[in-house]
């Protein structure tokens, strides 16, 4: 089984420890009080997974498996620990050679990058945007859901940390009021990523979300990136409609176990 490390939280893994190499997640371990690892696998190897969980004393493993091989998930019964399918994640990509980002629908919308001085503002914005947002954490009955929103805040704060180059949090303002946000990752490859987008409830509608997409597309292309990717839970239909309209195409899907 081949495993690729995933997420912004990565740690070293022993290259001699076997074919399963999940990354230790310090932030999630601290948040939930469980020794947590996460990663991506391209197939289910029960023996390798069992050995890894046992050797690393794993309390919680968050693993993403391509949906095309989800028929293998039943093999996790051979490990003898509780498991569940927590969500289906769909991935979209736009190729800037085929799609030019278009002008904003709302000409009065202003964008700026956050700084360390925006920490309190960012915390407040996340509380207003994401209190009812459901993700794979909510599917897990062993996790305390009260900590999930705090996790979003911590994750966003890390994006404006000096230790995280290549990560940007955009704030969208109208009439000097912040009404939306977008977090993006850029690196050494030709692929940028739009990670988390959100609009306050009072500003929803009117094309604000679409303008978040258009702005971050234009910024990625301006920085020289050939493509941009985004992802969300399969049931998040509204944003997928916007993505399709803005030139994104679905490329693949994963299940979270």
Coordinates of C-alpha atoms in Angstrom, one line a residue:
X1 CA 0.0 0.0 0.0
X2 CA 1.3 3.4 -1.0
X3 CA 0.5 6.3 1.3
X4 CA 1.0 10.1 0.7
X5 CA 1.0 12.5 3.6
X6 CA -1.8 15.0 3.5
X7 CA -3.0 18.2 5.2
X8 CA -1.2 21.3 6.4
X9 CA -0.2 19.4 9.5
X10 CA 2.7 17.0 8.7
X11 CA 5.3 15.3 10.8
X12 CA 8.2 13.0 10.2
X13 CA 7.5 9.3 9.6
X14 CA 9.9 6.5 9.9
X15 CA 10.7 5.2 6.4
X16 CA 11.5 1.8 7.8
X17 CA 8.2 1.4 9.7
X18 CA 6.3 -0.4 6.9
X19 CA 4.1 0.5 4.0
X20 CA 1.5 2.5 6.0
X21 CA 2.9 5.9 6.8
X22 CA 0.3 8.3 8.3
X23 CA 1.4 11.7 9.5
X24 CA 1.1 12.5 13.2
X25 CA -1.2 15.5 13.7
X26 CA -0.1 17.5 16.7
X27 CA -2.9 20.0 16.5
X28 CA -5.7 17.4 16.3
X29 CA -4.1 15.3 19.0
X30 CA -4.0 18.3 21.3
X31 CA -7.6 19.4 20.4
X32 CA -9.3 16.1 20.9
X33 CA -7.1 14.5 23.5
X34 CA -6.4 11.6 21.2
X35 CA -3.2 10.5 19.6
X36 CA -4.2 11.3 16.0
X37 CA -2.6 10.4 12.7
X38 CA -3.9 11.2 9.1
X39 CA -3.0 10.4 5.6
X40 CA -4.1 9.0 2.2
X41 CA -4.0 5.4 1.0
X42 CA -4.6 4.0 -2.5
X43 CA -5.8 0.6 -1.2
X44 CA -6.6 -1.2 2.0
X45 CA -3.9 -3.5 3.4
X46 CA -5.3 -4.6 6.8
X47 CA -2.1 -6.1 8.1
X48 CA 0.0 -3.0 7.3
X49 CA -2.7 -0.7 8.9
X50 CA -3.0 -2.9 12.0
X51 CA 0.8 -3.0 12.5
X52 CA 1.0 0.8 12.1
X53 CA -1.8 1.5 14.5
X54 CA -0.4 -0.8 17.1
X55 CA 3.2 0.3 16.7
X56 CA 2.4 4.0 16.9
X57 CA -0.2 3.7 19.7
X58 CA -2.8 5.4 17.5
X59 CA -6.0 6.5 19.1
X60 CA -7.6 8.1 16.0
X61 CA -6.6 7.6 12.3
X62 CA -8.1 9.8 9.6
X63 CA -7.6 8.1 6.3
X64 CA -8.7 9.1 2.8
X65 CA -9.3 6.4 0.2
X66 CA -10.1 6.9 -3.5
X67 CA -13.8 6.4 -4.0
X68 CA -13.0 4.2 -7.0
X69 CA -11.7 1.5 -4.6
X70 CA -14.2 2.1 -1.7
X71 CA -15.4 -1.5 -2.2
X72 CA -12.2 -2.5 -0.3
X73 CA -13.3 -0.6 2.8
X74 CA -15.0 -3.7 4.3
X75 CA -11.5 -5.2 4.7
X76 CA -11.0 -2.9 7.7
X77 CA -13.2 -5.3 9.6
X78 CA -10.2 -7.6 9.6
X79 CA -8.3 -5.1 11.8
X80 CA -10.7 -5.5 14.7
X81 CA -11.1 -1.8 15.6
X82 CA -14.2 0.5 15.1
X83 CA -14.2 2.4 11.8
X84 CA -16.7 4.5 9.8
X85 CA -17.1 6.3 6.5
X86 CA -17.2 9.9 7.6
X87 CA -17.7 11.8 4.3
X88 CA -17.1 11.8 0.6
X89 CA -14.7 14.5 -0.6
X90 CA -14.9 15.7 -4.2
X91 CA -12.0 17.5 -5.9
X92 CA -12.2 20.0 -8.8
X93 CA -9.5 21.6 -10.9
X94 CA -9.4 24.6 -13.3
X95 CA -6.8 24.9 -16.0
X96 CA -5.9 28.5 -16.7
X97 CA -4.8 27.6 -20.2
X98 CA -8.5 26.9 -20.9
X99 CA -10.2 29.4 -18.6
X100 CA -9.5 33.0 -17.9
X101 CA -10.7 34.3 -14.5
X102 CA -13.5 36.8 -15.1
X103 CA -14.1 40.2 -13.6
X104 CA -15.8 40.5 -10.2
X105 CA -19.6 40.7 -10.2
X106 CA -19.5 43.1 -7.2
X107 CA -17.3 46.0 -8.2
X108 CA -17.5 47.5 -4.7
X109 CA -15.9 44.4 -3.1
X110 CA -12.4 45.0 -1.8
X111 CA -9.8 42.3 -1.0
X112 CA -6.9 42.4 1.3
X113 CA -4.5 39.9 2.8
X114 CA -4.6 39.3 6.6
X115 CA -1.8 40.0 8.9
X116 CA -1.1 39.0 12.5
X117 CA -3.1 42.0 13.6
X118 CA -6.2 40.4 12.2
X119 CA -6.3 37.4 14.6
X120 CA -9.3 38.6 16.6
X121 CA -11.2 39.6 13.4
X122 CA -10.5 36.2 11.9
X123 CA -11.8 34.4 15.0
X124 CA -15.0 36.4 14.9
X125 CA -15.5 35.9 11.2
X126 CA -15.1 32.1 11.5
X127 CA -17.7 32.1 14.4
X128 CA -20.1 33.9 12.1
X129 CA -19.5 31.8 9.0
X130 CA -19.0 28.2 10.1
X131 CA -21.1 27.4 13.2
X132 CA -23.3 25.0 11.4
X133 CA -20.8 23.7 8.8
X134 CA -20.7 19.9 8.9
X135 CA -17.5 18.0 8.0
X136 CA -16.0 14.5 8.7
X137 CA -15.4 15.3 12.4
X138 CA -19.1 15.6 13.0
X139 CA -19.6 12.0 11.8
X140 CA -17.4 10.7 14.5
X141 CA -19.3 9.9 17.7
X142 CA -16.0 9.6 19.7
X143 CA -15.1 13.3 19.1
X144 CA -16.4 16.3 21.1
X145 CA -18.0 18.6 18.6
X146 CA -17.5 21.7 20.7
X147 CA -13.8 21.7 19.7
X148 CA -14.4 21.6 16.0
X149 CA -15.1 25.3 15.5
X150 CA -12.1 26.1 17.6
X151 CA -10.1 23.9 15.3
X152 CA -11.1 26.1 12.3
X153 CA -9.9 29.2 14.2
X154 CA -6.6 27.6 15.1
X155 CA -6.1 26.4 11.5
X156 CA -6.8 29.8 10.1
X157 CA -4.5 31.5 12.5
X158 CA -1.8 29.2 11.4
X159 CA -2.3 30.4 7.9
X160 CA -1.2 33.9 8.9
X161 CA 1.7 32.7 10.9
X162 CA 5.2 33.6 9.6
X163 CA 6.1 29.9 9.9
X164 CA 3.6 29.1 7.1
X165 CA 5.0 30.7 3.9
X166 CA 2.9 30.3 0.7
X167 CA -0.4 30.4 2.6
X168 CA -2.8 33.4 2.4
X169 CA -6.0 34.4 4.0
X170 CA -8.0 36.9 2.0
X171 CA -10.6 39.1 3.5
X172 CA -13.4 40.6 1.4
X173 CA -14.8 44.0 2.5
X174 CA -17.8 46.0 1.6
X175 CA -18.5 49.5 3.2
X176 CA -15.5 48.9 5.5
X177 CA -17.1 45.7 6.8
X178 CA -15.5 42.3 6.4
X179 CA -18.1 39.9 5.0
X180 CA -16.2 37.0 3.5
X181 CA -12.9 35.1 3.6
X182 CA -10.8 32.8 1.5
X183 CA -7.7 30.7 2.4
X184 CA -5.3 29.6 -0.3
X185 CA -2.0 27.7 -0.6
X186 CA 0.6 28.2 -3.2
X187 CA 3.9 26.3 -3.5
X188 CA 6.6 25.2 -5.8
X189 CA 4.5 23.2 -8.2
X190 CA 2.2 24.7 -10.9
X191 CA -0.9 24.0 -8.8
X192 CA -2.5 26.5 -6.4
X193 CA -5.2 25.4 -4.0
X194 CA -8.3 27.2 -2.7
X195 CA -8.7 25.6 0.7
X196 CA -11.5 27.3 2.7
X197 CA -14.1 29.9 1.5
X198 CA -16.9 31.4 3.5
X199 CA -19.4 34.3 3.4
X200 CA -21.3 35.7 6.4
X201 CA -25.0 34.9 6.4
X202 CA -26.1 38.5 6.1
X203 CA -24.0 38.9 3.0
X204 CA -24.8 35.6 1.3
X205 CA -26.3 35.8 -2.1
X206 CA -25.6 38.4 -4.7
X207 CA -22.5 36.6 -6.1
X208 CA -20.1 37.2 -3.1
X209 CA -19.0 33.6 -3.0
X210 CA -18.5 33.6 -6.8
X211 CA -16.3 36.7 -6.4
X212 CA -14.2 34.9 -3.8
X213 CA -13.5 32.2 -6.4
X214 CA -12.8 34.7 -9.2
X215 CA -10.4 36.8 -7.0
X216 CA -8.4 33.8 -5.9
X217 CA -8.3 32.4 -9.4
X218 CA -7.0 35.7 -10.7
X219 CA -4.4 35.9 -7.9
X220 CA -3.2 32.3 -8.6
X221 CA -2.9 33.0 -12.3
X222 CA -1.1 36.3 -11.7
X223 CA 1.5 34.5 -9.5
X224 CA 2.2 32.2 -12.5
X225 CA 0.2 29.0 -11.5
X226 CA -1.1 27.0 -14.4
X227 CA -3.9 25.3 -12.4
X228 CA -5.9 25.6 -9.2
X229 CA -7.7 23.0 -7.2
X230 CA -10.5 23.0 -4.6
X231 CA -12.4 20.3 -2.7
X232 CA -15.5 19.9 -0.6
X233 CA -18.0 17.4 0.8
X234 CA -20.1 15.8 -1.9
X235 CA -23.3 17.1 -0.3
X236 CA -22.1 20.7 -0.6
X237 CA -24.0 21.2 -3.9
X238 CA -24.2 25.0 -4.0
X239 CA -20.5 25.7 -4.1
X240 CA -20.0 23.0 -6.7
X241 CA -22.4 24.8 -9.0
X242 CA -20.4 28.0 -8.6
X243 CA -17.1 26.1 -9.3
X244 CA -18.5 24.6 -12.5
X245 CA -19.6 28.0 -13.7
X246 CA -16.2 29.4 -13.0
X247 CA -14.3 26.8 -15.1
X248 CA -13.6 24.0 -12.6
X249 CA -14.1 20.4 -13.5
X250 CA -14.4 17.4 -11.1
X251 CA -11.3 15.2 -11.2
X252 CA -11.7 12.6 -8.5
X253 CA -13.4 11.8 -5.2
X254 CA -12.3 10.2 -1.9
X255 CA -14.0 8.8 1.1
X256 CA -12.8 9.7 4.6
X257 CA -12.5 6.8 7.0

